[in-house]
mmCIF file of C-alpha atoms in Angstrom:
data_model
loop_
_atom_site.group_PDB
_atom_site.id
_atom_site.type_symbol
_atom_site.label_atom_id
_atom_site.label_comp_id
_atom_site.label_asym_id
_atom_site.label_seq_id
_atom_site.Cartn_x
_atom_site.Cartn_y
_atom_site.Cartn_z
ATOM 1 C CA UNK A 26 -92.734 -15.107 -3.208
ATOM 2 C CA UNK A 27 -91.483 -11.938 -4.365
ATOM 3 C CA UNK A 28 -91.256 -11.826 -7.912
ATOM 4 C CA UNK A 29 -89.164 -9.978 -11.104
ATOM 5 C CA UNK A 30 -90.225 -10.769 -14.373
ATOM 6 C CA UNK A 31 -88.691 -10.642 -17.573
ATOM 7 C CA UNK A 32 -89.584 -11.570 -21.000
ATOM 8 C CA UNK A 33 -91.017 -9.515 -23.935
ATOM 9 C CA UNK A 34 -93.631 -10.881 -27.030
ATOM 10 C CA UNK A 35 -96.920 -11.550 -26.282
ATOM 11 C CA UNK A 36 -96.452 -15.394 -25.639
ATOM 12 C CA UNK A 37 -94.496 -13.927 -22.440
ATOM 13 C CA UNK A 38 -98.053 -12.732 -21.186
ATOM 14 C CA UNK A 39 -100.093 -15.963 -20.378
ATOM 15 C CA UNK A 40 -97.319 -15.944 -17.792
ATOM 16 C CA UNK A 41 -97.353 -12.651 -16.433
ATOM 17 C CA UNK A 42 -100.677 -13.040 -16.006
ATOM 18 C CA UNK A 43 -101.517 -15.635 -13.792
ATOM 19 C CA UNK A 44 -98.712 -14.849 -11.373
ATOM 20 C CA UNK A 45 -100.338 -11.168 -11.661
ATOM 21 C CA UNK A 46 -103.621 -12.909 -10.432
ATOM 22 C CA UNK A 47 -101.747 -15.364 -8.333
ATOM 23 C CA UNK A 48 -100.977 -14.669 -4.040
ATOM 24 C CA UNK A 49 -97.064 -13.803 -5.347
ATOM 25 C CA UNK A 50 -96.061 -10.181 -5.454
ATOM 26 C CA UNK A 51 -94.510 -9.300 -9.592
ATOM 27 C CA UNK A 52 -92.392 -6.229 -8.023
ATOM 28 C CA UNK A 53 -90.363 -5.033 -11.362
ATOM 29 C CA UNK A 54 -90.449 -6.416 -14.713
ATOM 30 C CA UNK A 55 -87.215 -6.051 -17.328
ATOM 31 C CA UNK A 56 -87.869 -6.419 -21.278
ATOM 32 C CA UNK A 57 -86.641 -5.381 -24.666
ATOM 33 C CA UNK A 58 -86.741 -1.634 -25.216
ATOM 34 C CA UNK A 59 -88.508 0.210 -27.577
ATOM 35 C CA UNK A 60 -89.030 -1.105 -31.000
ATOM 36 C CA UNK A 61 -89.763 0.359 -34.655
ATOM 37 C CA UNK A 62 -93.179 -1.570 -35.443
ATOM 38 C CA UNK A 63 -96.127 -1.600 -37.595
ATOM 39 C CA UNK A 64 -96.540 0.109 -41.211
ATOM 40 C CA UNK A 65 -95.375 3.539 -40.049
ATOM 41 C CA UNK A 66 -92.199 2.337 -37.674
ATOM 42 C CA UNK A 67 -93.131 3.995 -34.672
ATOM 43 C CA UNK A 68 -91.610 2.569 -32.007
ATOM 44 C CA UNK A 69 -93.877 0.762 -29.361
ATOM 45 C CA UNK A 70 -93.289 -1.066 -26.214
ATOM 46 C CA UNK A 71 -92.688 -4.773 -25.854
ATOM 47 C CA UNK A 72 -96.620 -6.508 -25.002
ATOM 48 C CA UNK A 73 -95.218 -7.736 -21.737
ATOM 49 C CA UNK A 74 -93.752 -3.686 -20.978
ATOM 50 C CA UNK A 75 -97.618 -2.255 -21.764
ATOM 51 C CA UNK A 76 -99.322 -5.166 -19.868
ATOM 52 C CA UNK A 77 -96.874 -3.954 -16.894
ATOM 53 C CA UNK A 78 -96.887 -0.584 -16.901
ATOM 54 C CA UNK A 79 -100.737 -0.639 -17.276
ATOM 55 C CA UNK A 80 -100.634 -2.819 -14.131
ATOM 56 C CA UNK A 81 -98.498 -0.657 -12.698
ATOM 57 C CA UNK A 82 -95.655 -2.098 -12.073
ATOM 58 C CA UNK A 83 -91.766 -0.335 -12.223
ATOM 59 C CA UNK A 84 -90.558 -1.797 -16.131
ATOM 60 C CA UNK A 85 -86.492 -1.177 -16.733
ATOM 61 C CA UNK A 86 -85.600 -1.816 -20.761
ATOM 62 C CA UNK A 87 -81.543 -2.254 -20.861
ATOM 63 C CA UNK A 88 -80.157 -2.911 -23.354
ATOM 64 C CA UNK A 89 -78.080 -5.458 -21.826
ATOM 65 C CA UNK A 90 -77.985 -6.876 -18.028
ATOM 66 C CA UNK A 91 -73.913 -5.892 -17.502
ATOM 67 C CA UNK A 92 -74.719 -2.203 -16.612
ATOM 68 C CA UNK A 93 -74.047 -1.909 -12.864
ATOM 69 C CA UNK A 94 -76.901 0.390 -12.624
ATOM 70 C CA UNK A 95 -79.837 -2.895 -13.611
ATOM 71 C CA UNK A 96 -77.687 -4.613 -11.117
ATOM 72 C CA UNK A 97 -78.368 -2.466 -8.350
ATOM 73 C CA UNK A 98 -82.434 -2.268 -9.545
ATOM 74 C CA UNK A 99 -81.739 -6.130 -9.020
ATOM 75 C CA UNK A 100 -80.667 -6.262 -5.775
ATOM 76 C CA UNK A 101 -82.120 -3.929 -4.180
ATOM 77 C CA UNK A 102 -85.412 -5.501 -5.123
ATOM 78 C CA UNK A 103 -85.507 -8.321 -2.018
ATOM 79 C CA UNK A 104 -86.334 -10.954 -4.416
ATOM 80 C CA UNK A 105 -87.523 -15.655 -3.808
ATOM 81 C CA UNK A 106 -87.315 -15.204 -7.689
ATOM 82 C CA UNK A 107 -86.886 -14.000 -11.049
ATOM 83 C CA UNK A 108 -89.388 -15.411 -13.924
ATOM 84 C CA UNK A 109 -88.347 -15.691 -17.381
ATOM 85 C CA UNK A 110 -90.131 -16.721 -20.166
ATOM 86 C CA UNK A 111 -88.702 -15.117 -24.111
ATOM 87 C CA UNK A 112 -86.835 -11.755 -22.181
ATOM 88 C CA UNK A 113 -84.383 -11.802 -25.548
ATOM 89 C CA UNK A 114 -81.162 -11.148 -23.281
ATOM 90 C CA UNK A 115 -78.715 -13.283 -20.649
ATOM 91 C CA UNK A 116 -79.167 -12.915 -17.555
ATOM 92 C CA UNK A 117 -75.027 -12.492 -16.355
ATOM 93 C CA UNK A 118 -73.125 -14.686 -14.062
ATOM 94 C CA UNK A 119 -73.311 -11.651 -11.038
ATOM 95 C CA UNK A 120 -77.193 -11.814 -11.065
ATOM 96 C CA UNK A 121 -77.950 -15.802 -11.585
ATOM 97 C CA UNK A 122 -77.810 -16.550 -7.563
ATOM 98 C CA UNK A 123 -79.709 -12.802 -6.281
ATOM 99 C CA UNK A 124 -82.881 -14.384 -6.171
ATOM 100 C CA UNK A 125 -83.994 -16.910 -3.499
ATOM 101 C CA UNK A 126 -84.505 -19.719 -5.209
ATOM 102 C CA UNK A 127 -82.655 -18.516 -8.740
ATOM 103 C CA UNK A 128 -83.981 -17.618 -12.153
ATOM 104 C CA UNK A 129 -86.633 -20.299 -13.625
ATOM 105 C CA UNK A 130 -86.983 -20.169 -17.001
ATOM 106 C CA UNK A 131 -90.496 -21.334 -19.341
ATOM 107 C CA UNK A 132 -88.909 -22.939 -21.996
ATOM 108 C CA UNK A 133 -90.876 -24.111 -24.614
ATOM 109 C CA UNK A 134 -89.511 -28.047 -25.794
ATOM 110 C CA UNK A 135 -89.046 -30.864 -23.509
ATOM 111 C CA UNK A 136 -85.730 -30.179 -22.094
ATOM 112 C CA UNK A 137 -82.861 -30.691 -23.390
ATOM 113 C CA UNK A 138 -84.367 -31.617 -26.453
ATOM 114 C CA UNK A 139 -84.846 -28.048 -28.643
ATOM 115 C CA UNK A 140 -81.870 -25.690 -26.471
ATOM 116 C CA UNK A 141 -82.359 -22.780 -28.025
ATOM 117 C CA UNK A 142 -83.706 -19.405 -29.477
ATOM 118 C CA UNK A 143 -86.218 -21.237 -31.869
ATOM 119 C CA UNK A 144 -87.861 -24.742 -29.978
ATOM 120 C CA UNK A 145 -90.825 -24.550 -31.340
ATOM 121 C CA UNK A 146 -89.776 -24.384 -35.112
ATOM 122 C CA UNK A 147 -87.245 -26.513 -35.304
ATOM 123 C CA UNK A 148 -89.868 -28.865 -33.189
ATOM 124 C CA UNK A 149 -92.086 -27.852 -36.276
ATOM 125 C CA UNK A 150 -89.975 -28.612 -39.156
ATOM 126 C CA UNK A 151 -88.279 -31.643 -37.808
ATOM 127 C CA UNK A 152 -91.608 -32.804 -38.056
ATOM 128 C CA UNK A 153 -92.034 -33.773 -34.458
ATOM 129 C CA UNK A 154 -95.721 -35.464 -33.519
ATOM 130 C CA UNK A 155 -95.099 -33.719 -29.620
ATOM 131 C CA UNK A 156 -93.424 -30.721 -27.980
ATOM 132 C CA UNK A 157 -94.188 -29.374 -24.553
ATOM 133 C CA UNK A 158 -92.618 -26.765 -21.878
ATOM 134 C CA UNK A 159 -89.770 -27.224 -19.523
ATOM 135 C CA UNK A 160 -89.750 -25.125 -16.404
ATOM 136 C CA UNK A 161 -86.010 -24.567 -15.057
ATOM 137 C CA UNK A 162 -83.532 -23.111 -13.819
ATOM 138 C CA UNK A 163 -81.340 -21.011 -15.753
ATOM 139 C CA UNK A 164 -77.318 -21.123 -15.185
ATOM 140 C CA UNK A 165 -74.615 -20.312 -17.708
ATOM 141 C CA UNK A 166 -74.958 -23.386 -19.561
ATOM 142 C CA UNK A 167 -77.546 -22.455 -23.174
ATOM 143 C CA UNK A 168 -81.220 -23.854 -21.404
ATOM 144 C CA UNK A 169 -79.019 -26.348 -19.864
ATOM 145 C CA UNK A 170 -79.947 -26.205 -16.083
ATOM 146 C CA UNK A 171 -82.016 -28.671 -13.811
ATOM 147 C CA UNK A 172 -85.543 -29.345 -14.814
ATOM 148 C CA UNK A 173 -88.310 -28.720 -11.850
ATOM 149 C CA UNK A 174 -91.121 -29.734 -14.438
ATOM 150 C CA UNK A 175 -92.149 -30.773 -18.015
ATOM 151 C CA UNK A 176 -95.494 -31.643 -19.667
ATOM 152 C CA UNK A 177 -95.874 -32.642 -23.239
ATOM 153 C CA UNK A 178 -97.886 -31.021 -25.922
ATOM 154 C CA UNK A 179 -99.190 -32.764 -29.297
ATOM 155 C CA UNK A 180 -98.694 -31.316 -32.667
ATOM 156 C CA UNK A 181 -101.110 -30.805 -34.676
ATOM 157 C CA UNK A 182 -100.818 -32.113 -38.756
ATOM 158 C CA UNK A 183 -102.420 -28.160 -39.120
ATOM 159 C CA UNK A 184 -100.711 -26.690 -36.041
ATOM 160 C CA UNK A 185 -98.382 -24.142 -37.758
ATOM 161 C CA UNK A 186 -94.949 -22.305 -35.006
ATOM 162 C CA UNK A 187 -97.788 -19.489 -34.268
ATOM 163 C CA UNK A 188 -100.583 -22.100 -33.774
ATOM 164 C CA UNK A 189 -98.559 -24.266 -31.596
ATOM 165 C CA UNK A 190 -96.530 -21.619 -29.224
ATOM 166 C CA UNK A 191 -99.739 -19.767 -28.731
ATOM 167 C CA UNK A 192 -100.765 -23.274 -26.929
ATOM 168 C CA UNK A 193 -97.900 -23.951 -24.870
ATOM 169 C CA UNK A 194 -97.771 -20.241 -23.312
ATOM 170 C CA UNK A 195 -100.811 -20.613 -22.106
ATOM 171 C CA UNK A 196 -100.420 -24.254 -21.393
ATOM 172 C CA UNK A 197 -96.766 -23.122 -19.372
ATOM 173 C CA UNK A 198 -98.029 -20.782 -17.239
ATOM 174 C CA UNK A 199 -99.604 -22.489 -14.412
ATOM 175 C CA UNK A 200 -96.479 -25.100 -15.226
ATOM 176 C CA UNK A 201 -94.860 -22.281 -13.490
ATOM 177 C CA UNK A 202 -97.458 -21.205 -10.759
ATOM 178 C CA UNK A 203 -96.543 -24.661 -10.147
ATOM 179 C CA UNK A 204 -92.446 -24.539 -9.939
ATOM 180 C CA UNK A 205 -93.299 -21.298 -7.437
ATOM 181 C CA UNK A 206 -95.412 -23.442 -5.417
ATOM 182 C CA UNK A 207 -93.701 -26.415 -4.809
ATOM 183 C CA UNK A 208 -90.417 -23.809 -3.996
ATOM 184 C CA UNK A 209 -92.317 -21.986 -1.260
ATOM 185 C CA UNK A 210 -93.352 -25.014 0.125
ATOM 186 C CA UNK A 211 -90.348 -26.959 0.276
ATOM 187 C CA UNK A 212 -90.903 -29.238 -2.048
ATOM 188 C CA UNK A 213 -88.671 -28.666 -5.135
ATOM 189 C CA UNK A 214 -87.406 -31.021 -6.739
ATOM 190 C CA UNK A 215 -85.219 -30.101 -9.651
ATOM 191 C CA UNK A 216 -83.400 -32.969 -12.016
ATOM 192 C CA UNK A 217 -80.311 -32.726 -13.663
ATOM 193 C CA UNK A 218 -80.289 -32.578 -17.737
ATOM 194 C CA UNK A 219 -79.327 -35.084 -19.627
ATOM 195 C CA UNK A 220 -76.543 -32.582 -22.398
ATOM 196 C CA UNK A 221 -76.446 -36.539 -24.394
ATOM 197 C CA UNK A 222 -79.357 -35.968 -25.962
ATOM 198 C CA UNK A 223 -79.708 -31.854 -26.329
ATOM 199 C CA UNK A 224 -80.322 -31.289 -29.866
ATOM 200 C CA UNK A 225 -80.032 -27.796 -30.672
ATOM 201 C CA UNK A 226 -82.428 -24.402 -31.805
ATOM 202 C CA UNK A 227 -80.752 -21.864 -33.552
ATOM 203 C CA UNK A 228 -82.430 -18.539 -34.459
ATOM 204 C CA UNK A 229 -83.958 -19.015 -38.418
ATOM 205 C CA UNK A 230 -83.101 -16.812 -40.888
ATOM 206 C CA UNK A 231 -85.097 -15.256 -43.374
ATOM 207 C CA UNK A 232 -83.273 -17.637 -45.892
ATOM 208 C CA UNK A 233 -84.727 -20.422 -44.231
ATOM 209 C CA UNK A 234 -88.065 -19.541 -44.819
ATOM 210 C CA UNK A 235 -86.778 -19.069 -49.347
ATOM 211 C CA UNK A 236 -89.699 -23.268 -49.891
ATOM 212 C CA UNK A 237 -87.627 -25.623 -52.072
ATOM 213 C CA UNK A 238 -90.055 -27.035 -54.294
ATOM 214 C CA UNK A 239 -87.735 -29.752 -54.880
ATOM 215 C CA UNK A 240 -88.206 -31.332 -51.573
ATOM 216 C CA UNK A 241 -91.153 -33.873 -51.101
ATOM 217 C CA UNK A 242 -94.841 -32.404 -50.819
ATOM 218 C CA UNK A 243 -94.550 -33.496 -46.989
ATOM 219 C CA UNK A 244 -92.336 -31.824 -46.486
ATOM 220 C CA UNK A 245 -92.916 -28.338 -48.060
ATOM 221 C CA UNK A 246 -96.112 -28.410 -46.068
ATOM 222 C CA UNK A 247 -93.571 -28.862 -42.813
ATOM 223 C CA UNK A 248 -91.198 -26.272 -43.736
ATOM 224 C CA UNK A 249 -94.550 -23.943 -43.745
ATOM 225 C CA UNK A 250 -96.030 -24.220 -41.003
ATOM 226 C CA UNK A 251 -92.148 -24.516 -39.725
ATOM 227 C CA UNK A 252 -91.861 -21.040 -40.837
ATOM 228 C CA UNK A 253 -95.569 -19.403 -39.857
ATOM 229 C CA UNK A 254 -95.888 -16.568 -39.223
ATOM 230 C CA UNK A 255 -92.035 -15.978 -38.328
ATOM 231 C CA UNK A 256 -89.757 -15.343 -40.806
ATOM 232 C CA UNK A 257 -92.445 -16.170 -43.072
ATOM 233 C CA UNK A 258 -92.962 -18.755 -46.089
ATOM 234 C CA UNK A 259 -91.541 -17.591 -49.862
ATOM 235 C CA UNK A 260 -91.466 -17.637 -53.507
ATOM 236 C CA UNK A 261 -91.303 -16.013 -55.924
ATOM 237 C CA UNK A 262 -92.760 -14.967 -59.160
ATOM 238 C CA UNK A 263 -91.264 -13.792 -62.036
ATOM 239 C CA UNK A 264 -88.425 -12.466 -60.081
ATOM 240 C CA UNK A 265 -91.082 -11.201 -57.205
ATOM 241 C CA UNK A 266 -91.431 -12.343 -53.854
ATOM 242 C CA UNK A 267 -94.556 -14.319 -52.790
ATOM 243 C CA UNK A 268 -95.635 -14.737 -49.126
ATOM 244 C CA UNK A 269 -96.931 -18.235 -48.641
ATOM 245 C CA UNK A 270 -99.551 -18.776 -46.209
ATOM 246 C CA UNK A 271 -100.493 -22.409 -46.234
ATOM 247 C CA UNK A 272 -99.824 -25.270 -48.834
ATOM 248 C CA UNK A 273 -101.582 -28.196 -49.081
ATOM 249 C CA UNK A 274 -100.646 -31.925 -50.691
ATOM 250 C CA UNK A 275 -102.925 -33.198 -52.692
ATOM 251 C CA UNK A 276 -103.455 -36.914 -54.402
ATOM 252 C CA UNK A 277 -101.085 -38.309 -55.940
ATOM 253 C CA UNK A 278 -102.722 -37.594 -59.251
ATOM 254 C CA UNK A 279 -101.488 -34.833 -61.077
ATOM 255 C CA UNK A 280 -98.397 -34.664 -61.701
ATOM 256 C CA UNK A 281 -96.148 -31.433 -62.239
ATOM 257 C CA UNK A 282 -92.116 -30.449 -61.940
ATOM 258 C CA UNK A 283 -91.934 -28.783 -59.357
ATOM 259 C CA UNK A 284 -92.015 -25.369 -58.790
ATOM 260 C CA UNK A 285 -94.396 -25.328 -61.990
ATOM 261 C CA UNK A 286 -98.217 -23.330 -61.817
ATOM 262 C CA UNK A 287 -102.025 -25.539 -62.880
ATOM 263 C CA UNK A 288 -104.623 -22.815 -62.063
ATOM 264 C CA UNK A 289 -107.928 -23.608 -62.986
ATOM 265 C CA UNK A 290 -110.842 -21.180 -61.921
ATOM 266 C CA UNK A 291 -111.123 -22.861 -57.701
ATOM 267 C CA UNK A 292 -107.287 -23.687 -57.099
ATOM 268 C CA UNK A 293 -103.413 -23.266 -58.074
ATOM 269 C CA UNK A 294 -101.278 -25.952 -57.511
ATOM 270 C CA UNK A 295 -97.653 -25.903 -58.282
ATOM 271 C CA UNK A 296 -95.645 -28.919 -58.432
ATOM 272 C CA UNK A 297 -93.049 -30.428 -55.811
ATOM 273 C CA UNK A 298 -90.477 -33.186 -55.692
ATOM 274 C CA UNK A 299 -93.600 -35.660 -55.059
ATOM 275 C CA UNK A 300 -97.303 -35.185 -55.789
ATOM 276 C CA UNK A 301 -98.314 -31.222 -56.047
ATOM 277 C CA UNK A 302 -99.764 -28.881 -53.440
ATOM 278 C CA UNK A 303 -102.692 -26.470 -53.075
ATOM 279 C CA UNK A 304 -101.298 -23.198 -51.935
ATOM 280 C CA UNK A 305 -104.070 -21.222 -49.866
ATOM 281 C CA UNK A 306 -103.415 -17.743 -48.833
ATOM 282 C CA UNK A 307 -100.019 -15.637 -50.220
ATOM 283 C CA UNK A 308 -99.740 -12.830 -50.493
ATOM 284 C CA UNK A 309 -97.220 -10.541 -53.505
ATOM 285 C CA UNK A 310 -95.201 -8.197 -52.503
ATOM 286 C CA UNK A 311 -95.814 -4.973 -50.989
ATOM 287 C CA UNK A 312 -99.800 -6.032 -51.377
ATOM 288 C CA UNK A 313 -102.145 -7.787 -48.450
ATOM 289 C CA UNK A 314 -102.928 -11.451 -47.926
ATOM 290 C CA UNK A 315 -105.491 -13.187 -50.255
ATOM 291 C CA UNK A 316 -106.676 -17.158 -52.222
ATOM 292 C CA UNK A 317 -104.554 -18.170 -53.955
ATOM 293 C CA UNK A 318 -107.211 -17.408 -57.406
ATOM 294 C CA UNK A 319 -108.058 -14.423 -56.270
ATOM 295 C CA UNK A 320 -104.574 -13.534 -57.059
ATOM 296 C CA UNK A 321 -103.708 -16.031 -59.852
ATOM 297 C CA UNK A 322 -106.468 -14.124 -61.819
ATOM 298 C CA UNK A 323 -104.631 -10.953 -61.501
ATOM 299 C CA UNK A 324 -101.234 -11.825 -61.950
ATOM 300 C CA UNK A 325 -101.978 -14.485 -65.379
ATOM 301 C CA UNK A 326 -99.477 -16.842 -64.843
ATOM 302 C CA UNK A 327 -98.497 -17.737 -68.626
ATOM 303 C CA UNK A 328 -99.500 -22.026 -68.796
ATOM 304 C CA UNK A 329 -95.700 -23.523 -67.801
ATOM 305 C CA UNK A 330 -95.399 -20.999 -65.060
ATOM 306 C CA UNK A 331 -92.867 -21.435 -62.136
ATOM 307 C CA UNK A 332 -92.749 -20.499 -58.791
ATOM 308 C CA UNK A 333 -88.859 -20.320 -57.386
ATOM 309 C CA UNK A 334 -86.876 -21.438 -60.138
ATOM 310 C CA UNK A 335 -87.114 -22.054 -64.304
ATOM 311 C CA UNK A 336 -86.833 -25.834 -65.351
ATOM 312 C CA UNK A 337 -83.600 -27.220 -65.758
ATOM 313 C CA UNK A 338 -83.901 -27.929 -70.080
ATOM 314 C CA UNK A 339 -84.047 -31.728 -69.643
ATOM 315 C CA UNK A 340 -86.553 -31.146 -67.396
ATOM 316 C CA UNK A 341 -88.455 -29.098 -69.857
ATOM 317 C CA UNK A 342 -89.866 -31.646 -71.766
ATOM 318 C CA UNK A 343 -91.635 -33.456 -69.177
ATOM 319 C CA UNK A 344 -94.903 -32.391 -67.955
#
């Protein structure tokens, strides 16, 4: 089939690679406009745009698909199907029926669970043990279209959202090809979603990366994994931001107040609402990632120091 691909970040690349290596013909690519990235803040193409141009494909980067010129271009492609992976733009109703088989979306959850922009992060934050990928046909509702195929994926106890998203992107690509094969053969059957079981996955805010040390250690560890790599986990030390790469709960015989630091030669512990956690990699404001012990040697936090917020007066006698 003649395929239009719409995607933007690195997580869309496995599917685009799979399509380019398949019997289908990718006849055009939609992606987000160039954005400022890196330390120099120079404008750079999206990962999808870079791969598509290297492959010699026609690339369009509209700010909206409602532009009449975009609609004319899409209609001129004589499409069998459009495939969407993390594109980041809404497809207007006027274009949904243009391809013969519509617009297929590879979504990183087992729909109807976690409809929205951050399904992987929300699954990790919620403590889900299993998530997966779904291939469904776009309609006007939010990720509400009928589903052609699903494939589950376990969530590992140490998985960050980035780890999990990478695996889902890789396993989802062949699933898209399976659906396209069934569409071409006339054997594909899409099943309506049960909207009563839907959960929402709105984009994460930066504030959701702020660690709440009063939570239990398992919740703190899950929060760090859920917001890694974006928007990123952080706390504060002496009023300055400290990024956190990982935390690991330690045996419950170490009792510290929420946010209280205990520094030794070989580890940095922080109190939570239950047991303490051990800090892994950290990054002080404006500096590179380093082991927490190296940070502590340079920062020299006084005994009784806290991350995040200072203790309440009535708690100061507890240690």
